[in-house]
Amino acid sequence: MSGQPFPQQRPENLARPRRRRVPQWVRIAVSIVIGVILFLFGLFTSVMALTSNTWAFADGIISNTGMLAVLLLVPVWGTVFLRHKWPWAPFIAGALLTIGWGDALLLLIGLFHLVIRASKRQAIVASAVASVLVIASTVRMCLSPVQLNPFAIMFLPDPEQMTNLDAPAPPADALLAITLVTIAAAIIGLGISLGVGSLLRRTKRMKAVETIAARETQRNDSLSAQIARQSERELLARELHDTLSHRLSVISLHSGALEVGGKDDPGVASTASALRQEAHASLEDLRHLVGGVREGTLANPSPLKEASTPPSLTSMRSIPQLVASVQSTGTIIRPSIIIQDVESASTVLDRAVYRIVQESLTNAMKHAPGAPVTLGVTVSADLGARVVIANPAPPTAQRLQHPRSISAEAGPGIPPYPTSAPRVGPTNPGAQQSLSSTGAGAGLVGIRERVAMLDGEVFIGVRDGSFVVEVTLPPFERQG
């Protein structure tokens, strides 16, 4: 293995930091204010444009028809408030005004929002229709008598000349100015609606593309990280299998040969049988571990185990077999095991209880060989899990009453119990010395980490002359 940790993808590297969004109520308020301004200004311009019609105004006096037209302008211009959600409403209303007397302002407002928000096909249709109506209205105003042109009010010396067809024609320069202003107004209106609308539409589309690109970049980075982790898991699983599988297989074969060859000595045959069974169980655990490393399922986040998944050896159900395996080595164990609702326990909890019992028994065999061990395991959904493992502590360890004195802080290579502690029962001194000198307290650290992960409580230390590992895990939800 390379020993290099796979890169950690920081969130700020996955996508650009999002801009601070304007609160929705502010955007709604601004939209309403703009709508009110457009409504008032548009209503004023439409009324001014209406004055160029003889059927509405005659000799500066509004007729009944003109009064009705002014009243109708209010709901017509009310469609300007629908410009965001239904831009076709102001567009159609503006088209009617443009056809009626050349008032194209509402039409251009509707066109502007259609170009921004409508589909491409609708935007093209609306642009073509609006261009034709605006051009036709402009041509009609340029060819009509100057008194019927709403822009003439800016150039006629006497406003009363508006709608009075018998009034003398204005000077040539004023007539030219009126025509140029009419054409310029049409060009500027179409230019703003089509040009600015297209620019905003393109900007909006580019922002959408950037958002999609950022999301895809984040997804690609996440997939790259997953591939890197999968590669590391494959490498780790391969190293675990190649390193340990061969050694455990050799131990199993030699144990089987020793069991067959030691039939005349029941003690040797029994020890060889136990050793062979442990080697076989270790191979099964190794296969499960390698598969879990490859698939990344060692810490299954699912609260409930799959019903189709076969029970693993690393389970609370296997604690009796674990106790029997340790007892076969000559260790005296006084077990009290009450386990309920195992099917409701999560995979993490199920595996954690087994590993805590396994590590505690291993420590007892390593550092207090031959001493009797008291084991208590109580598990239920309502009460949670409680594990208590205790064995007599050597005199030297009894003077170390603080839990930290027997944890990993003791230092690498320093066993929690002195190797010169008194032993009970027949043991192999050389083997026990070699066994007790292995490890660096990582097992106790592992117990604490498992308990912390499950929000439980743990005590590891000397209490009343006994070395005690006491773990309490919270209740879990009962299945069904």
Coordinates of C-alpha atoms in Angstrom, one line a residue, residues 363-373 390-401 405-406 415-424 436 461-468:
N363 CA -7.4 -8.8 27.6
A364 CA -8.3 -11.0 30.6
M365 CA -6.5 -14.0 29.0
K366 CA -3.5 -11.9 28.1
H367 CA -2.9 -9.9 31.2
A368 CA -4.6 -12.1 33.9
P369 CA -4.0 -15.6 32.7
G370 CA -5.8 -18.3 34.7
A371 CA -7.8 -15.8 36.7
P372 CA -11.6 -16.4 36.7
V373 CA -13.7 -14.0 34.7
A390 CA -14.5 -8.4 35.7
N391 CA -11.6 -10.5 36.8
P392 CA -9.3 -10.3 39.9
A393 CA -6.7 -7.6 39.5
P394 CA -3.1 -8.4 40.4
P395 CA -1.8 -6.6 43.6
T396 CA 0.3 -4.1 41.5
A397 CA -2.7 -3.2 39.4
Q398 CA -4.9 -2.7 42.4
R399 CA -2.7 0.2 43.4
L400 CA -3.5 1.9 40.1
Q401 CA -7.1 3.0 40.8
S405 CA -3.6 3.8 34.2
I406 CA -4.8 0.8 32.3
P415 CA 0.7 -4.1 29.3
P416 CA -1.9 -2.9 31.7
Y417 CA -1.1 -5.8 34.0
P418 CA 2.5 -6.7 35.0
T419 CA 3.8 -9.8 33.4
S420 CA 4.9 -11.0 36.8
A421 CA 1.3 -11.2 38.1
P422 CA 0.4 -14.4 39.9
R423 CA -1.1 -17.0 37.6
V424 CA -3.9 -19.4 38.4
S436 CA 1.0 -10.5 27.4
G461 CA -10.4 0.4 35.5
V462 CA -9.8 -1.2 38.9
R463 CA -12.8 -1.3 41.2
D464 CA -12.9 -3.2 44.5
G465 CA -9.9 -5.3 43.7
S466 CA -11.1 -6.3 40.3
F467 CA -10.3 -5.1 36.8
V468 CA -13.7 -4.0 35.4

